Amino acid sequence: MENSDDRTEVVLLACGSFNPITNMHLRLFELARDHLHETGRYKVVKGIISPVGDAYKKKGLISARHRVTMARLATESSDWVEVDDWESNQKEWQETIKVLRYHQQKLKCSCLANSFDEVAPLNKTGQKRKRESGRQVPVSRNQPLTKGVPPQLKLLCGTDILESFAVPNLWKAEDIVEIVANHGMVCISRVGNDAQKFIYESEVLWKHKESIHVVQEWIANDISATKIRRALRRGQSIRYLVPDAVRAYIKQHDLYTAESEDQNSGVILAPFQRYTREAKNN
């Protein structure tokens, strides 16, 4: 493997409902990091979980407040994956590309701040001012240490996202282009999904196939949030399918009932509403 200093630093961003977050969601990060490190070209310095806001209007979607809290509980033991609530705090649904732009800008600002801090300010006599004893610049828990260049921000997802690109009015064509051309993707192949077939059948994805890393999960893991919610409604155990802290939180707040599954029932998903309306106006 190449010297780590020669590798491109990468931050992985996972967007989604996380309704609730499961052990499989967490495994996506580990699988993606292993794959990128094995190429010898990348060094993953951070992972970000960004739960979608309530305005997404997906059926069965419970409050973002609960979903963010559960995601934070699930990542408490991780030293490189954290939860960001910017997206979930927005009043309107935010397209994935806007979330990518937001975090890319944060990384640029962080990189500039780190670079500026490397040069200690001068005092009146022209000597570098010493730091106060024991005082350090505050850094977030998973702050990446960059080399003067912001890390690449890549979208982490399951291959079902690749398949969803073909669904009319679910994605803007220009957003898909910007995602794959400017950021790139790391897609974890789930059971029954043929990622390479999706790429082959899409002109845009095929053109940018070098920016799409497909990772095969050889240890079959078919855990899904949908199945977790179904088990909970039926009074069945979800132990070992979600982190223990998440399981305890769900029980404490009596989440995922038959009533909560009817949340947003009959409501059109936010992307369909927005893009159908825009198509009519054009």
PDB file of C-alpha atoms in Angstrom:
ATOM      1  CA  MET A   1       0.000   0.000   0.000  1.00  0.00           C
ATOM      2  CA  GLU A   2       1.154   3.513  -0.773  1.00  0.00           C
ATOM      3  CA  ASN A   3       2.326   5.824   1.968  1.00  0.00           C
ATOM      4  CA  SER A   4      -0.752   7.256   3.688  1.00  0.00           C
ATOM      5  CA  ASP A   5       0.527  10.787   3.032  1.00  0.00           C
ATOM      6  CA  ASP A   6       0.176  10.141  -0.701  1.00  0.00           C
ATOM      7  CA  ARG A   7      -3.421   8.979  -0.488  1.00  0.00           C
ATOM      8  CA  THR A   8      -6.415  11.185  -1.200  1.00  0.00           C
ATOM      9  CA  GLU A   9      -8.399  11.932   1.946  1.00  0.00           C
ATOM     10  CA  VAL A  10     -12.083  11.066   1.743  1.00  0.00           C
ATOM     11  CA  VAL A  11     -15.162  11.877   3.808  1.00  0.00           C
ATOM     12  CA  LEU A  12     -18.134   9.550   3.373  1.00  0.00           C
ATOM     13  CA  LEU A  13     -21.630  11.055   3.565  1.00  0.00           C
ATOM     14  CA  ALA A  14     -24.705   8.860   3.983  1.00  0.00           C
ATOM     15  CA  CYS A  15     -28.111  10.479   3.498  1.00  0.00           C
ATOM     16  CA  GLY A  16     -31.398   8.717   4.165  1.00  0.00           C
ATOM     17  CA  SER A  17     -34.324   8.204   6.487  1.00  0.00           C
ATOM     18  CA  PHE A  18     -32.531   6.113   9.155  1.00  0.00           C
ATOM     19  CA  ASN A  19     -35.971   5.140  10.329  1.00  0.00           C
ATOM     20  CA  PRO A  20     -34.517   3.669  12.482  1.00  0.00           C
ATOM     21  CA  ILE A  21     -30.766   3.381  12.063  1.00  0.00           C
ATOM     22  CA  THR A  22     -29.702  -0.281  11.939  1.00  0.00           C
ATOM     23  CA  ASN A  23     -26.487  -2.257  12.269  1.00  0.00           C
ATOM     24  CA  MET A  24     -26.455  -2.529   8.473  1.00  0.00           C
ATOM     25  CA  HIS A  25     -26.317   1.248   8.144  1.00  0.00           C
ATOM     26  CA  LEU A  26     -23.230   1.232  10.318  1.00  0.00           C
ATOM     27  CA  ARG A  27     -21.717  -1.654   8.358  1.00  0.00           C
ATOM     28  CA  LEU A  28     -21.948   0.409   5.162  1.00  0.00           C
ATOM     29  CA  PHE A  29     -19.316   2.754   6.539  1.00  0.00           C
ATOM     30  CA  GLU A  30     -16.949  -0.032   7.531  1.00  0.00           C
ATOM     31  CA  LEU A  31     -17.308  -1.803   4.184  1.00  0.00           C
ATOM     32  CA  ALA A  32     -16.760   1.419   2.242  1.00  0.00           C
ATOM     33  CA  ARG A  33     -13.692   2.381   4.272  1.00  0.00           C
ATOM     34  CA  ASP A  34     -12.142  -1.072   3.854  1.00  0.00           C
ATOM     35  CA  HIS A  35     -12.717  -0.970   0.100  1.00  0.00           C
ATOM     36  CA  LEU A  36     -11.261   2.496  -0.394  1.00  0.00           C
ATOM     37  CA  HIS A  37      -8.233   1.701   1.765  1.00  0.00           C
ATOM     38  CA  GLU A  38      -7.617  -1.519  -0.165  1.00  0.00           C
ATOM     39  CA  THR A  39      -7.275   0.482  -3.395  1.00  0.00           C
ATOM     40  CA  GLY A  40      -4.196   2.112  -1.890  1.00  0.00           C
ATOM     41  CA  ARG A  41      -5.362   5.460  -3.276  1.00  0.00           C
ATOM     42  CA  TYR A  42      -7.661   6.741  -0.541  1.00  0.00           C
ATOM     43  CA  LYS A  43      -7.641   7.421   3.177  1.00  0.00           C
ATOM     44  CA  VAL A  44     -11.074   7.733   4.790  1.00  0.00           C
ATOM     45  CA  VAL A  45     -10.857  10.352   7.521  1.00  0.00           C
ATOM     46  CA  LYS A  46     -14.487  10.780   8.476  1.00  0.00           C
ATOM     47  CA  GLY A  47     -18.017   9.458   8.055  1.00  0.00           C
ATOM     48  CA  ILE A  48     -21.188  11.550   8.294  1.00  0.00           C
ATOM     49  CA  ILE A  49     -24.757  10.360   8.813  1.00  0.00           C
ATOM     50  CA  SER A  50     -27.339  12.912   7.672  1.00  0.00           C
ATOM     51  CA  PRO A  51     -30.952  11.934   8.439  1.00  0.00           C
ATOM     52  CA  VAL A  52     -33.551  13.417   6.097  1.00  0.00           C
ATOM     53  CA  GLY A  53     -35.951  16.055   7.394  1.00  0.00           C
ATOM     54  CA  ASP A  54     -39.614  15.492   8.202  1.00  0.00           C
ATOM     55  CA  ALA A  55     -40.611  17.419   5.061  1.00  0.00           C
ATOM     56  CA  TYR A  56     -39.551  14.425   2.949  1.00  0.00           C
ATOM     57  CA  LYS A  57     -43.025  13.061   3.727  1.00  0.00           C
ATOM     58  CA  LYS A  58     -42.146   9.386   3.423  1.00  0.00           C
ATOM     59  CA  LYS A  59     -44.782   6.986   4.696  1.00  0.00           C
ATOM     60  CA  GLY A  60     -44.010   5.802   8.228  1.00  0.00           C
ATOM     61  CA  LEU A  61     -41.326   8.470   8.773  1.00  0.00           C
ATOM     62  CA  ILE A  62     -41.223   9.393  12.454  1.00  0.00           C
ATOM     63  CA  SER A  63     -39.945  12.701  13.820  1.00  0.00           C
ATOM     64  CA  ALA A  64     -36.407  13.701  12.843  1.00  0.00           C
ATOM     65  CA  ARG A  65     -35.799  14.479  16.516  1.00  0.00           C
ATOM     66  CA  HIS A  66     -36.072  10.786  17.346  1.00  0.00           C
ATOM     67  CA  ARG A  67     -34.188   9.606  14.262  1.00  0.00           C
ATOM     68  CA  VAL A  68     -31.249  11.941  14.894  1.00  0.00           C
ATOM     69  CA  THR A  69     -31.088  10.957  18.555  1.00  0.00           C
ATOM     70  CA  MET A  70     -31.047   7.248  17.675  1.00  0.00           C
ATOM     71  CA  ALA A  71     -28.317   7.815  15.084  1.00  0.00           C
ATOM     72  CA  ARG A  72     -26.210   9.604  17.687  1.00  0.00           C
ATOM     73  CA  LEU A  73     -26.716   6.784  20.163  1.00  0.00           C
ATOM     74  CA  ALA A  74     -25.683   4.298  17.474  1.00  0.00           C
ATOM     75  CA  THR A  75     -22.427   6.130  16.714  1.00  0.00           C
ATOM     76  CA  GLU A  76     -21.349   6.869  20.285  1.00  0.00           C
ATOM     77  CA  SER A  77     -18.713   4.140  20.140  1.00  0.00           C
ATOM     78  CA  SER A  78     -17.342   5.159  16.742  1.00  0.00           C
ATOM     79  CA  ASP A  79     -14.172   7.215  16.532  1.00  0.00           C
ATOM     80  CA  TRP A  80     -14.752   8.312  12.939  1.00  0.00           C
ATOM     81  CA  VAL A  81     -18.498   8.320  12.139  1.00  0.00           C
ATOM     82  CA  GLU A  82     -20.666  11.146  13.416  1.00  0.00           C
ATOM     83  CA  VAL A  83     -24.198  12.513  12.932  1.00  0.00           C
ATOM     84  CA  ASP A  84     -25.014  15.882  11.413  1.00  0.00           C
ATOM     85  CA  ASP A  85     -28.484  17.398  11.888  1.00  0.00           C
ATOM     86  CA  TRP A  86     -28.317  20.270   9.369  1.00  0.00           C
ATOM     87  CA  GLU A  87     -30.450  18.464   6.803  1.00  0.00           C
ATOM     88  CA  SER A  88     -33.002  17.250   9.338  1.00  0.00           C
ATOM     89  CA  ASN A  89     -33.381  20.764  10.788  1.00  0.00           C
ATOM     90  CA  GLN A  90     -34.434  22.326   7.474  1.00  0.00           C
ATOM     91  CA  LYS A  91     -38.109  23.217   7.155  1.00  0.00           C
ATOM     92  CA  GLU A  92     -38.197  22.158   3.516  1.00  0.00           C
ATOM     93  CA  TRP A  93     -36.916  18.929   2.009  1.00  0.00           C
ATOM     94  CA  GLN A  94     -33.336  19.289   0.785  1.00  0.00           C
ATOM     95  CA  GLU A  95     -32.126  17.535  -2.357  1.00  0.00           C
ATOM     96  CA  THR A  96     -29.133  15.250  -1.785  1.00  0.00           C
ATOM     97  CA  ILE A  97     -26.936  17.457  -3.941  1.00  0.00           C
ATOM     98  CA  LYS A  98     -27.655  20.430  -1.663  1.00  0.00           C
ATOM     99  CA  VAL A  99     -26.600  18.373   1.344  1.00  0.00           C
ATOM    100  CA  LEU A 100     -23.383  17.430  -0.469  1.00  0.00           C
ATOM    101  CA  ARG A 101     -22.713  21.086  -1.306  1.00  0.00           C
ATOM    102  CA  TYR A 102     -23.282  22.099   2.309  1.00  0.00           C
ATOM    103  CA  HIS A 103     -20.808  19.564   3.677  1.00  0.00           C
ATOM    104  CA  GLN A 104     -18.284  20.262   0.933  1.00  0.00           C
ATOM    105  CA  GLN A 105     -18.320  23.920   1.925  1.00  0.00           C
ATOM    106  CA  LYS A 106     -17.875  22.969   5.590  1.00  0.00           C
ATOM    107  CA  LEU A 107     -14.841  20.875   4.673  1.00  0.00           C
ATOM    108  CA  LYS A 108     -13.342  23.762   2.708  1.00  0.00           C
ATOM    109  CA  CYS A 109     -13.832  26.145   5.617  1.00  0.00           C
ATOM    110  CA  SER A 110     -12.390  23.589   8.046  1.00  0.00           C
ATOM    111  CA  CYS A 111      -9.381  23.097   5.805  1.00  0.00           C
ATOM    112  CA  LEU A 112      -8.756  26.840   5.622  1.00  0.00           C
ATOM    113  CA  ALA A 113      -9.104  27.163   9.394  1.00  0.00           C
ATOM    114  CA  ASN A 114      -6.638  24.323   9.982  1.00  0.00           C
ATOM    115  CA  SER A 115      -4.157  25.831   7.527  1.00  0.00           C
ATOM    116  CA  PHE A 116      -4.445  29.241   9.168  1.00  0.00           C
ATOM    117  CA  ASP A 117      -3.907  27.771  12.619  1.00  0.00           C
ATOM    118  CA  GLU A 118      -0.671  26.099  11.525  1.00  0.00           C
ATOM    119  CA  VAL A 119       0.899  29.554  11.298  1.00  0.00           C
ATOM    120  CA  ALA A 120       1.119  31.053  14.777  1.00  0.00           C
ATOM    121  CA  PRO A 121       0.381  34.798  14.913  1.00  0.00           C
ATOM    122  CA  LEU A 122       3.301  37.158  15.497  1.00  0.00           C
ATOM    123  CA  ASN A 123       3.590  39.427  18.510  1.00  0.00           C
ATOM    124  CA  LYS A 124       4.825  43.002  18.403  1.00  0.00           C
ATOM    125  CA  THR A 125       8.467  41.973  18.545  1.00  0.00           C
ATOM    126  CA  GLY A 126       8.081  39.776  15.482  1.00  0.00           C
ATOM    127  CA  GLN A 127       8.383  36.539  17.454  1.00  0.00           C
ATOM    128  CA  LYS A 128       5.818  33.765  17.175  1.00  0.00           C
ATOM    129  CA  ARG A 129       3.440  33.973  20.086  1.00  0.00           C
ATOM    130  CA  LYS A 130       3.479  30.871  22.260  1.00  0.00           C
ATOM    131  CA  ARG A 131       0.229  29.190  23.048  1.00  0.00           C
ATOM    132  CA  GLU A 132      -1.079  29.510  26.531  1.00  0.00           C
ATOM    133  CA  SER A 133      -0.039  26.542  28.613  1.00  0.00           C
ATOM    134  CA  GLY A 134      -2.421  23.635  28.152  1.00  0.00           C
ATOM    135  CA  ARG A 135      -4.652  25.567  25.758  1.00  0.00           C
ATOM    136  CA  GLN A 136      -5.601  23.900  22.497  1.00  0.00           C
ATOM    137  CA  VAL A 137      -7.670  24.916  19.530  1.00  0.00           C
ATOM    138  CA  PRO A 138     -11.084  23.241  19.849  1.00  0.00           C
ATOM    139  CA  VAL A 139     -11.574  20.507  17.283  1.00  0.00           C
ATOM    140  CA  SER A 140     -14.713  18.462  16.673  1.00  0.00           C
ATOM    141  CA  ARG A 141     -14.680  14.794  17.621  1.00  0.00           C
ATOM    142  CA  ASN A 142     -14.045  13.583  14.085  1.00  0.00           C
ATOM    143  CA  GLN A 143     -12.263  16.597  12.635  1.00  0.00           C
ATOM    144  CA  PRO A 144     -10.197  15.401   9.638  1.00  0.00           C
ATOM    145  CA  LEU A 145      -6.579  16.508   9.556  1.00  0.00           C
ATOM    146  CA  THR A 146      -6.067  17.650   5.988  1.00  0.00           C
ATOM    147  CA  LYS A 147      -2.913  18.392   4.059  1.00  0.00           C
ATOM    148  CA  GLY A 148      -3.968  21.844   2.914  1.00  0.00           C
ATOM    149  CA  VAL A 149      -6.504  20.371   0.473  1.00  0.00           C
ATOM    150  CA  PRO A 150     -10.111  19.589   1.476  1.00  0.00           C
ATOM    151  CA  PRO A 151     -10.946  15.878   1.512  1.00  0.00           C
ATOM    152  CA  GLN A 152     -13.064  14.456  -1.277  1.00  0.00           C
ATOM    153  CA  LEU A 153     -16.692  14.117  -0.236  1.00  0.00           C
ATOM    154  CA  LYS A 154     -18.279  10.930  -1.567  1.00  0.00           C
ATOM    155  CA  LEU A 155     -21.891   9.815  -1.290  1.00  0.00           C
ATOM    156  CA  LEU A 156     -22.221   6.490   0.534  1.00  0.00           C
ATOM    157  CA  CYS A 157     -25.294   4.430  -0.279  1.00  0.00           C
ATOM    158  CA  GLY A 158     -26.766   1.076  -1.184  1.00  0.00           C
ATOM    159  CA  THR A 159     -27.103   0.130  -4.830  1.00  0.00           C
ATOM    160  CA  ASP A 160     -30.841   0.737  -4.529  1.00  0.00           C
ATOM    161  CA  ILE A 161     -29.972   4.417  -4.889  1.00  0.00           C
ATOM    162  CA  LEU A 162     -28.419   3.728  -8.302  1.00  0.00           C
ATOM    163  CA  GLU A 163     -31.641   1.986  -9.301  1.00  0.00           C
ATOM    164  CA  SER A 164     -33.733   4.903  -8.029  1.00  0.00           C
ATOM    165  CA  PHE A 165     -31.962   7.285 -10.419  1.00  0.00           C
ATOM    166  CA  ALA A 166     -34.156   5.816 -13.172  1.00  0.00           C
ATOM    167  CA  VAL A 167     -37.431   6.589 -11.361  1.00  0.00           C
ATOM    168  CA  PRO A 168     -39.159   9.553 -13.096  1.00  0.00           C
ATOM    169  CA  ASN A 169     -39.392  12.752 -11.009  1.00  0.00           C
ATOM    170  CA  LEU A 170     -37.427  11.304  -8.097  1.00  0.00           C
ATOM    171  CA  TRP A 171     -34.107  12.903  -9.074  1.00  0.00           C
ATOM    172  CA  LYS A 172     -33.149  15.846 -11.246  1.00  0.00           C
ATOM    173  CA  ALA A 173     -30.929  14.766 -14.133  1.00  0.00           C
ATOM    174  CA  GLU A 174     -28.483  17.611 -13.458  1.00  0.00           C
ATOM    175  CA  ASP A 175     -28.249  16.599  -9.794  1.00  0.00           C
ATOM    176  CA  ILE A 176     -27.259  13.057 -10.737  1.00  0.00           C
ATOM    177  CA  VAL A 177     -24.556  14.420 -13.036  1.00  0.00           C
ATOM    178  CA  GLU A 178     -23.184  16.695 -10.316  1.00  0.00           C
ATOM    179  CA  ILE A 179     -23.169  13.888  -7.740  1.00  0.00           C
ATOM    180  CA  VAL A 180     -21.181  11.443  -9.862  1.00  0.00           C
ATOM    181  CA  ALA A 181     -18.995  13.993 -11.655  1.00  0.00           C
ATOM    182  CA  ASN A 182     -18.050  16.277  -8.748  1.00  0.00           C
ATOM    183  CA  HIS A 183     -18.195  13.910  -5.783  1.00  0.00           C
ATOM    184  CA  GLY A 184     -18.420  10.263  -6.697  1.00  0.00           C
ATOM    185  CA  MET A 185     -20.212   7.436  -4.956  1.00  0.00           C
ATOM    186  CA  VAL A 186     -19.442   4.363  -2.893  1.00  0.00           C
ATOM    187  CA  CYS A 187     -22.277   1.877  -3.358  1.00  0.00           C
ATOM    188  CA  ILE A 188     -22.631  -1.225  -1.218  1.00  0.00           C
ATOM    189  CA  SER A 189     -24.193  -4.032  -3.224  1.00  0.00           C
ATOM    190  CA  ARG A 190     -27.145  -5.579  -1.417  1.00  0.00           C
ATOM    191  CA  VAL A 191     -28.626  -9.024  -1.950  1.00  0.00           C
ATOM    192  CA  GLY A 192     -30.449  -9.197  -5.292  1.00  0.00           C
ATOM    193  CA  ASN A 193     -29.132  -5.872  -6.637  1.00  0.00           C
ATOM    194  CA  ASP A 194     -26.921  -5.851  -9.724  1.00  0.00           C
ATOM    195  CA  ALA A 195     -25.090  -2.539  -9.447  1.00  0.00           C
ATOM    196  CA  GLN A 196     -23.078  -3.005 -12.622  1.00  0.00           C
ATOM    197  CA  LYS A 197     -26.304  -3.542 -14.570  1.00  0.00           C
ATOM    198  CA  PHE A 198     -27.696  -0.222 -13.314  1.00  0.00           C
ATOM    199  CA  ILE A 199     -24.497   1.558 -14.325  1.00  0.00           C
ATOM    200  CA  TYR A 200     -24.471  -0.117 -17.742  1.00  0.00           C
ATOM    201  CA  GLU A 201     -28.064   0.899 -18.471  1.00  0.00           C
ATOM    202  CA  SER A 202     -27.513   4.579 -17.581  1.00  0.00           C
ATOM    203  CA  GLU A 203     -25.621   6.835 -19.992  1.00  0.00           C
ATOM    204  CA  VAL A 204     -24.715   9.246 -17.198  1.00  0.00           C
ATOM    205  CA  LEU A 205     -23.525   6.568 -14.782  1.00  0.00           C
ATOM    206  CA  TRP A 206     -21.609   4.778 -17.519  1.00  0.00           C
ATOM    207  CA  LYS A 207     -19.831   7.999 -18.496  1.00  0.00           C
ATOM    208  CA  HIS A 208     -18.715   8.505 -14.875  1.00  0.00           C
ATOM    209  CA  LYS A 209     -18.312   4.840 -13.918  1.00  0.00           C
ATOM    210  CA  GLU A 210     -14.756   5.465 -12.717  1.00  0.00           C
ATOM    211  CA  SER A 211     -16.208   7.688  -9.987  1.00  0.00           C
ATOM    212  CA  ILE A 212     -18.569   4.977  -8.740  1.00  0.00           C
ATOM    213  CA  HIS A 213     -17.055   2.424  -6.371  1.00  0.00           C
ATOM    214  CA  VAL A 214     -19.204  -0.696  -6.134  1.00  0.00           C
ATOM    215  CA  VAL A 215     -18.501  -2.743  -3.017  1.00  0.00           C
ATOM    216  CA  GLN A 216     -19.732  -6.324  -2.825  1.00  0.00           C
ATOM    217  CA  GLU A 217     -20.970  -7.400   0.608  1.00  0.00           C
ATOM    218  CA  TRP A 218     -19.927 -11.035   0.682  1.00  0.00           C
ATOM    219  CA  ILE A 219     -21.346 -11.624   4.153  1.00  0.00           C
ATOM    220  CA  ALA A 220     -25.054 -11.545   3.380  1.00  0.00           C
ATOM    221  CA  ASN A 221     -26.847  -8.952   5.507  1.00  0.00           C
ATOM    222  CA  ASP A 222     -30.449  -8.240   4.606  1.00  0.00           C
ATOM    223  CA  ILE A 223     -31.295  -6.064   7.607  1.00  0.00           C
ATOM    224  CA  SER A 224     -33.533  -3.153   6.634  1.00  0.00           C
ATOM    225  CA  ALA A 225     -35.344  -0.436   8.550  1.00  0.00           C
ATOM    226  CA  THR A 226     -38.604  -1.557   6.944  1.00  0.00           C
ATOM    227  CA  LYS A 227     -38.218  -5.062   8.388  1.00  0.00           C
ATOM    228  CA  ILE A 228     -37.231  -3.620  11.767  1.00  0.00           C
ATOM    229  CA  ARG A 229     -40.413  -1.553  11.905  1.00  0.00           C
ATOM    230  CA  ARG A 230     -42.508  -4.550  10.877  1.00  0.00           C
ATOM    231  CA  ALA A 231     -40.994  -6.669  13.653  1.00  0.00           C
ATOM    232  CA  LEU A 232     -41.682  -3.939  16.199  1.00  0.00           C
ATOM    233  CA  ARG A 233     -45.317  -3.627  15.133  1.00  0.00           C
ATOM    234  CA  ARG A 234     -45.682  -7.365  15.619  1.00  0.00           C
ATOM    235  CA  GLY A 235     -44.078  -7.314  19.040  1.00  0.00           C
ATOM    236  CA  GLN A 236     -41.041  -9.284  17.849  1.00  0.00           C
ATOM    237  CA  SER A 237     -37.468  -8.889  19.090  1.00  0.00           C
ATOM    238  CA  ILE A 238     -35.015  -6.664  17.221  1.00  0.00           C
ATOM    239  CA  ARG A 239     -32.058  -7.486  19.446  1.00  0.00           C
ATOM    240  CA  TYR A 240     -28.782  -7.681  17.483  1.00  0.00           C
ATOM    241  CA  LEU A 241     -30.406  -5.950  14.499  1.00  0.00           C
ATOM    242  CA  VAL A 242     -29.932  -2.451  15.919  1.00  0.00           C
ATOM    243  CA  PRO A 243     -27.484  -1.163  18.543  1.00  0.00           C
ATOM    244  CA  ASP A 244     -28.650  -1.864  22.096  1.00  0.00           C
ATOM    245  CA  ALA A 245     -28.909   1.846  22.887  1.00  0.00           C
ATOM    246  CA  VAL A 246     -31.219   2.330  19.901  1.00  0.00           C
ATOM    247  CA  ARG A 247     -33.358  -0.633  20.915  1.00  0.00           C
ATOM    248  CA  ALA A 248     -33.703   0.784  24.433  1.00  0.00           C
ATOM    249  CA  TYR A 249     -34.615   4.229  23.069  1.00  0.00           C
ATOM    250  CA  ILE A 250     -37.307   2.763  20.823  1.00  0.00           C
ATOM    251  CA  LYS A 251     -38.799   0.884  23.765  1.00  0.00           C
ATOM    252  CA  GLN A 252     -38.594   3.896  26.086  1.00  0.00           C
ATOM    253  CA  HIS A 253     -40.470   6.147  23.647  1.00  0.00           C
ATOM    254  CA  ASP A 254     -42.786   3.468  22.244  1.00  0.00           C
ATOM    255  CA  LEU A 255     -41.764   4.192  18.665  1.00  0.00           C
ATOM    256  CA  TYR A 256     -42.842   2.383  15.512  1.00  0.00           C
ATOM    257  CA  THR A 257     -46.429   1.419  16.116  1.00  0.00           C
ATOM    258  CA  ALA A 258     -49.252   0.737  13.658  1.00  0.00           C
ATOM    259  CA  GLU A 259     -50.218   4.393  14.060  1.00  0.00           C
ATOM    260  CA  SER A 260     -46.742   5.707  13.262  1.00  0.00           C
ATOM    261  CA  GLU A 261     -46.549   3.519  10.148  1.00  0.00           C
ATOM    262  CA  ASP A 262     -49.585   5.391   8.802  1.00  0.00           C
ATOM    263  CA  GLN A 263     -47.738   8.697   9.156  1.00  0.00           C
ATOM    264  CA  ASN A 264     -47.818  10.532   5.787  1.00  0.00           C
ATOM    265  CA  SER A 265     -50.093   7.836   4.379  1.00  0.00           C
ATOM    266  CA  GLY A 266     -51.573   9.101   1.126  1.00  0.00           C
ATOM    267  CA  VAL A 267     -49.125  12.019   0.986  1.00  0.00           C
ATOM    268  CA  ILE A 268     -47.033  12.355  -2.154  1.00  0.00           C
ATOM    269  CA  LEU A 269     -43.281  12.104  -1.535  1.00  0.00           C
ATOM    270  CA  ALA A 270     -41.593  15.533  -1.520  1.00  0.00           C
ATOM    271  CA  PRO A 271     -39.423  14.967  -4.637  1.00  0.00           C
ATOM    272  CA  PHE A 272     -42.427  13.848  -6.681  1.00  0.00           C
ATOM    273  CA  GLN A 273     -44.388  16.904  -5.530  1.00  0.00           C
ATOM    274  CA  ARG A 274     -41.602  19.351  -6.344  1.00  0.00           C
ATOM    275  CA  TYR A 275     -40.401  17.947  -9.651  1.00  0.00           C
ATOM    276  CA  THR A 276     -43.888  17.208 -11.004  1.00  0.00           C
ATOM    277  CA  ARG A 277     -44.887  20.786 -10.227  1.00  0.00           C
ATOM    278  CA  GLU A 278     -41.749  22.149 -11.867  1.00  0.00           C
ATOM    279  CA  ALA A 279     -42.332  20.022 -14.967  1.00  0.00           C
ATOM    280  CA  LYS A 280     -45.870  21.407 -15.308  1.00  0.00           C
ATOM    281  CA  ASN A 281     -44.619  24.995 -14.959  1.00  0.00           C
ATOM    282  CA  ASN A 282     -41.956  24.579 -17.656  1.00  0.00           C
TER     283      ASN A 282
END
